[in-house]
XYZ file of C-alpha atoms in Angstrom:
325
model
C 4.142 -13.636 0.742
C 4.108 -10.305 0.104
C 7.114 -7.984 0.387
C 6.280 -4.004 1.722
C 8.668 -3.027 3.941
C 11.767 -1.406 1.694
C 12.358 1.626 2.297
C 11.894 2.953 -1.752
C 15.456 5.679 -1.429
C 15.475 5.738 -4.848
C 11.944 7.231 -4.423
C 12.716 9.747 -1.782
C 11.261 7.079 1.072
C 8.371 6.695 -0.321
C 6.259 3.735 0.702
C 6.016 1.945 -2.768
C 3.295 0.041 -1.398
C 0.529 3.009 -1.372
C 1.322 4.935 -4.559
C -1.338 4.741 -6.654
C -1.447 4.932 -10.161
C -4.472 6.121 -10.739
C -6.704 3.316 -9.971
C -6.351 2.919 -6.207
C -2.813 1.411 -3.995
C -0.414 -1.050 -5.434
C -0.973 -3.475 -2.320
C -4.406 -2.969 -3.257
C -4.472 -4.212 -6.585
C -2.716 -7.006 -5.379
C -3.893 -8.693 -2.882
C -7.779 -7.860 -4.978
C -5.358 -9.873 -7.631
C -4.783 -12.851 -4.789
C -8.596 -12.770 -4.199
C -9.088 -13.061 -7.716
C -6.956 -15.984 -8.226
C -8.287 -18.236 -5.206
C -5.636 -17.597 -3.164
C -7.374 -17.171 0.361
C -4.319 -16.541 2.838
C -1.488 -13.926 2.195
C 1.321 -13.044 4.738
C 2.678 -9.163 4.014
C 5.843 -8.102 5.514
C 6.052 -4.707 6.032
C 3.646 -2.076 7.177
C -0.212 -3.321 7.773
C -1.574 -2.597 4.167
C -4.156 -0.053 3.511
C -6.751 -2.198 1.999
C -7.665 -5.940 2.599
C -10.344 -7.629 0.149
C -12.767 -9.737 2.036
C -11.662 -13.274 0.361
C -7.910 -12.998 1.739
C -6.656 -13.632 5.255
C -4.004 -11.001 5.450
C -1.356 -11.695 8.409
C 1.455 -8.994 8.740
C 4.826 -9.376 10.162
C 8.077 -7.756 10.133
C 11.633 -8.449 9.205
C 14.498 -8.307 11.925
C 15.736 -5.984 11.786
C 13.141 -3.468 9.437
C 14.710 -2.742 6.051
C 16.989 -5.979 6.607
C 16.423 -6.705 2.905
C 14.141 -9.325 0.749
C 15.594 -12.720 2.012
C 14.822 -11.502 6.133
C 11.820 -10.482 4.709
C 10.827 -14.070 3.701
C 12.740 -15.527 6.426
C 10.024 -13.297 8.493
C 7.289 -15.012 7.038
C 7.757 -18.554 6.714
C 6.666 -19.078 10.373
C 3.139 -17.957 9.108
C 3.144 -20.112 6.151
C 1.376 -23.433 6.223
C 1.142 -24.252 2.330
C 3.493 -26.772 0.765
C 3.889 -24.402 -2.227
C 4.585 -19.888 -1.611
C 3.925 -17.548 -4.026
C 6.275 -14.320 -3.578
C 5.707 -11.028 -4.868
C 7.130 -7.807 -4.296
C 4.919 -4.600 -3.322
C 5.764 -2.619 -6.496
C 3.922 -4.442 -9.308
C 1.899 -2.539 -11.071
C 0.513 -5.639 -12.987
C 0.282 -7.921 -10.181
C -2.897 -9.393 -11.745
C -0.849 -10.715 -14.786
C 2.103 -11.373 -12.687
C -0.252 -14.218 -11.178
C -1.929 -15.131 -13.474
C 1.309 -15.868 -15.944
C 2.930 -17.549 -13.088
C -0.405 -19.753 -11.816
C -0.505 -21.167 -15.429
C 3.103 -22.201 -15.760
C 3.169 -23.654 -12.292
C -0.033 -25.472 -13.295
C 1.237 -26.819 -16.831
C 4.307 -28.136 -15.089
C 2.217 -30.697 -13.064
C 4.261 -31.744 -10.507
C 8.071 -31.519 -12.243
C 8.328 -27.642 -11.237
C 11.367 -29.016 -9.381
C 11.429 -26.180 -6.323
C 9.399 -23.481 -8.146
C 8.917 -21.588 -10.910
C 10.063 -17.687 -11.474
C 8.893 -14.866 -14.065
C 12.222 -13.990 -16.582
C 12.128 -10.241 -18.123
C 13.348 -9.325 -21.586
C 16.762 -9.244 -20.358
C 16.650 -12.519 -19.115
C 17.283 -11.206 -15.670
C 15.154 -13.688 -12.917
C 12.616 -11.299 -10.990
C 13.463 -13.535 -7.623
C 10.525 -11.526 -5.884
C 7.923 -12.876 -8.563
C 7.776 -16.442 -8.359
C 6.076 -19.644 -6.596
C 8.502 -21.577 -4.208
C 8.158 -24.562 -2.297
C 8.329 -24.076 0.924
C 10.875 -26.922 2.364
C 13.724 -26.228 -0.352
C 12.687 -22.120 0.029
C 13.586 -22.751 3.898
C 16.500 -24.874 3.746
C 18.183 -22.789 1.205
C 17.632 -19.674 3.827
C 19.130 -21.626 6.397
C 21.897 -22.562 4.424
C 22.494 -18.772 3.184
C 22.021 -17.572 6.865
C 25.099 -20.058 7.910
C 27.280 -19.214 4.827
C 26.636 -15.543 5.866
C 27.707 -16.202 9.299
C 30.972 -18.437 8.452
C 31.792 -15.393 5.848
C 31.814 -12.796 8.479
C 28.556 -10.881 6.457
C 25.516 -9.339 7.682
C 22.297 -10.284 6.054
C 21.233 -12.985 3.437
C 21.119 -12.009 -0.471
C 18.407 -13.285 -1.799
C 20.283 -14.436 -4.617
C 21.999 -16.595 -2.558
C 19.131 -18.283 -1.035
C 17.271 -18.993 -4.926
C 20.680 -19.374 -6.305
C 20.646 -23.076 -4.874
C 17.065 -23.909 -5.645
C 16.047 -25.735 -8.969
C 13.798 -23.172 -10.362
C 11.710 -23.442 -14.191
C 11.833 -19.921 -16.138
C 8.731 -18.254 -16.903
C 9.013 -16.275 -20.039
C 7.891 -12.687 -18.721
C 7.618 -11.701 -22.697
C 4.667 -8.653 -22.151
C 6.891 -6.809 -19.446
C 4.093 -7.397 -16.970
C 6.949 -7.832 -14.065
C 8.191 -4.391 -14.452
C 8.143 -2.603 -10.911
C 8.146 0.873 -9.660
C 11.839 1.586 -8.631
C 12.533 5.321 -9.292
C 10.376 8.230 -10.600
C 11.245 7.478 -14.156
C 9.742 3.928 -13.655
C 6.206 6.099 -11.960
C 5.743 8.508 -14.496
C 5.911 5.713 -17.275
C 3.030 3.522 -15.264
C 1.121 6.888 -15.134
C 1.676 7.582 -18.749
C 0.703 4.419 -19.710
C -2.319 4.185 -17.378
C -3.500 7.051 -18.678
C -2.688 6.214 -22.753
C -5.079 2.644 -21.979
C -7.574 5.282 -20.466
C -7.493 2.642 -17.537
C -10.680 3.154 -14.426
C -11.623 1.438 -11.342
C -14.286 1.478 -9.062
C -12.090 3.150 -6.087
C -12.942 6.040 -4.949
C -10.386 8.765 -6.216
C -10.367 12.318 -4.866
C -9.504 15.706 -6.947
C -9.160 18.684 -5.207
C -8.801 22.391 -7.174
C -7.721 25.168 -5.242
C -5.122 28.209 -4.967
C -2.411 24.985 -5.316
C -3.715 24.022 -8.312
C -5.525 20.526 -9.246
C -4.514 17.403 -7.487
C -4.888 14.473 -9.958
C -5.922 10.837 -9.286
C -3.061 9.180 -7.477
C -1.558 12.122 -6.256
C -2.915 12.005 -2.735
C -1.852 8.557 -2.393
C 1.980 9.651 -3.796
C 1.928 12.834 -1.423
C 0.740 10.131 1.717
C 3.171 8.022 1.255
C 5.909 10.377 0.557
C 4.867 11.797 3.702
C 4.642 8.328 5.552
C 8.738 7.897 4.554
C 9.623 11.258 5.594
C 7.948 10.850 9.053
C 8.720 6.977 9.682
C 5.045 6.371 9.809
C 4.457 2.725 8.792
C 0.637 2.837 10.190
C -2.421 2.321 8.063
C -3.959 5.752 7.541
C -7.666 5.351 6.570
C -7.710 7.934 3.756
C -11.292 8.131 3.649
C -12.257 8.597 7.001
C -10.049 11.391 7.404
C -11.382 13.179 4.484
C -15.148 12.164 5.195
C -13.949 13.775 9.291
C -12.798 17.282 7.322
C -15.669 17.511 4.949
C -18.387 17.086 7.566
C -16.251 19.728 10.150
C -15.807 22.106 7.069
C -19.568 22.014 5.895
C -21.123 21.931 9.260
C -18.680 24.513 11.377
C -16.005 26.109 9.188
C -12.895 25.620 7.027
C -10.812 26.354 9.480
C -12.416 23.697 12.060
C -11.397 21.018 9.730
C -7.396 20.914 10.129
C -7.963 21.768 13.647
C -10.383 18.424 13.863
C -8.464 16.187 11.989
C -4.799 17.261 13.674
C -6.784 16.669 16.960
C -8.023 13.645 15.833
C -4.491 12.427 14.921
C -3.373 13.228 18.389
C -6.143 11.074 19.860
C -5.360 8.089 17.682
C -1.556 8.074 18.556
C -2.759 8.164 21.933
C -4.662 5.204 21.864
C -2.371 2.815 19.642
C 0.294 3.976 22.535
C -2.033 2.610 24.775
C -2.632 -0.831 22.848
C -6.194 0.162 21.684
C -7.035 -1.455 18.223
C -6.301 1.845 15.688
C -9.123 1.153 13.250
C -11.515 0.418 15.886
C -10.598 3.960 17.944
C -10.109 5.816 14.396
C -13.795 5.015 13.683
C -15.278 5.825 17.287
C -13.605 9.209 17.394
C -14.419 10.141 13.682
C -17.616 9.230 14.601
C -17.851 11.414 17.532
C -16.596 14.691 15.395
C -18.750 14.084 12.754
C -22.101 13.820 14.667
C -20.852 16.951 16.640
C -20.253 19.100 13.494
C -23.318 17.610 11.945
C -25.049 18.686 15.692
C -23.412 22.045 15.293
C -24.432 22.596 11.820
C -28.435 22.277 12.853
C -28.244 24.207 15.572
C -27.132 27.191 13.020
C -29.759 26.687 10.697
C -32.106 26.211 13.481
C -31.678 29.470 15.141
C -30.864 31.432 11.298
C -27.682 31.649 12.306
C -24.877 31.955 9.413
C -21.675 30.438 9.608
C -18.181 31.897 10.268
C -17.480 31.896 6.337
C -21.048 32.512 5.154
C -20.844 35.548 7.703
C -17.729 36.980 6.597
C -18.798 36.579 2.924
C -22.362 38.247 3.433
C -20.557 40.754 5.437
C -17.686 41.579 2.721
C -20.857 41.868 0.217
C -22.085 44.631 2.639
C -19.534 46.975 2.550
C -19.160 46.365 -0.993
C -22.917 47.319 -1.613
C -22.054 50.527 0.719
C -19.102 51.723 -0.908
């Protein structure tokens, strides 16, 4: 299970999920981390993640109500869950890779007398609930249990820690840190810092832009996205790179200008279709498709004929009167 749907206040709404760090989305370095590990099916509650690796099954769900907290999160899930044994994570963990790896080995070693799971410990000896392996029949009872004490108590909502709080679960020393999260901007710009201290790549694509705004570093896209995603209530997947390969082909092949026009138009024509029950992805890449080929289209006609484009014809023209005066 895999826990995306918080809202991140303390990070102005961000969706903690897509910041990126530098070398690509936190979902996506963790479920590649899942693929990594063998683990072949992965349920993520919360908005559809932005990247899927090809050796996970990734089904998404949603808690009731959205933002309902980590235990209706889970509660969400366990329908989809078929395994004996769960392994939880939140979104926000930078290094989920480790996370999995420490917690794999210690549910390994235990061979059978992990009791009802295992769960990662920091340095302050404070359980990280949503970084552990449960199993699933004590995991379920124990939300049923919470749900009716909840209920009987006059509350709304399940705390998590009341659902773990009456499961036998085995400490895992977390001694490296590796289960420190992204909660605040404090908490970001130390990941950055220390991402770029270890001088840390990937093979993701990353995009820098330099303009009158200044440079954009690595990451920063993501961070504006899915600042932008919380401010608008946008929980969709939002192909990055399709979008940007749509404006670079309409800037090249008509004009600058064309580009925000194209992909704002493009934007339009998407909502429209996911109103209509039409598969996103599927309609995103049709349409891009169709804008591309057109500037492309566009583009050779101008050469063809000699032609220069809006921009080039302003330029040579400014160059002109220049020369003239």
């Amino acid at each position: 299970m895999v826990l995306t749907g918080g809202r991140g206040s303390r990070l102005g709404g961000a969706a903690k999920a897509e910041l990126d760090l530098g070398d690509g989305p936190l979902i996506a370095r963790l479920l590649d981390a899942l693929g990594a590990a063998g683990i072949a099916d992965a349920v993520v509650v919360g908005p559809p993640p932005s990247h899927v690796p090809d050796s996970v099954r990734v089904r998404v769900t949603r808690e009731d109500p959205p933002f309902g907290g980590p235990a209706a999160a889970v509660q969400a899930a366990m329908p989809l869950v078929e395994a004996p044994w769960v392994l939880l994570l939140a979104c926000d963990l930078p290094r989920a890779a480790d996370v999995v790896r420490l917690l794999l080995d210690r549910w390994g070693d235990a061979s059978g007398t992990a009791g009802d799971g295992v769960v990662l410990v920091d340095g302050e000896q404070h359980p990280q609930w949503l970084a552990g392996i449960y199993a699933r029949e004590p995991l379920a009872q124990a939300l049923r249990s919470a749900a009716s004490a909840a209920t009987l108590g006059g509350r709304r909502g399940v705390r998590m820690g009341d659902v773990v709080g009456q499961l036998e679960l085995a400490p895992v020393t977390d001694a490296a840190g590796v289960s420190r999260d992204v909660d605040t901007p404090d908490d970001l710009a130390w990941w950055r810092a220390a991402r770029e201290q270890r001088g840390t790549t990937s093979g993701r694509t990353t995009v820098e832009h330099s303009g009158k705004a200044g440079r954009v570093p690595a990451g920063a896209l993501g961070d504006w996205l899915a600042e932008l995603q919380g401010l608008l209530g946008i929980e969709d997947r939002i192909d990055v790179d399709t979008v940007l390969d749509v404006a670079r082909d309409v800037a090249h092949g008509v004009a600058r200008p064309a580009a925000p026009l194209s992909t704002f138009a493009l934007g339009l024509a998407v909502g429209r279709s996911a109103a209509a029950g039409v598969p996103v992805e599927e309609e995103l890449e049709r349409l891009a498709a169709l804008v591309q080929r057109r500037a492309l289209e566009h583009a050779g006609t101008d050469d063809d004929a000699g032609t220069p484009m809006p921009e080039q014809a302003a330029t040579e023209q400014a160059a002109t009167e220049q020369g003239t005066a």
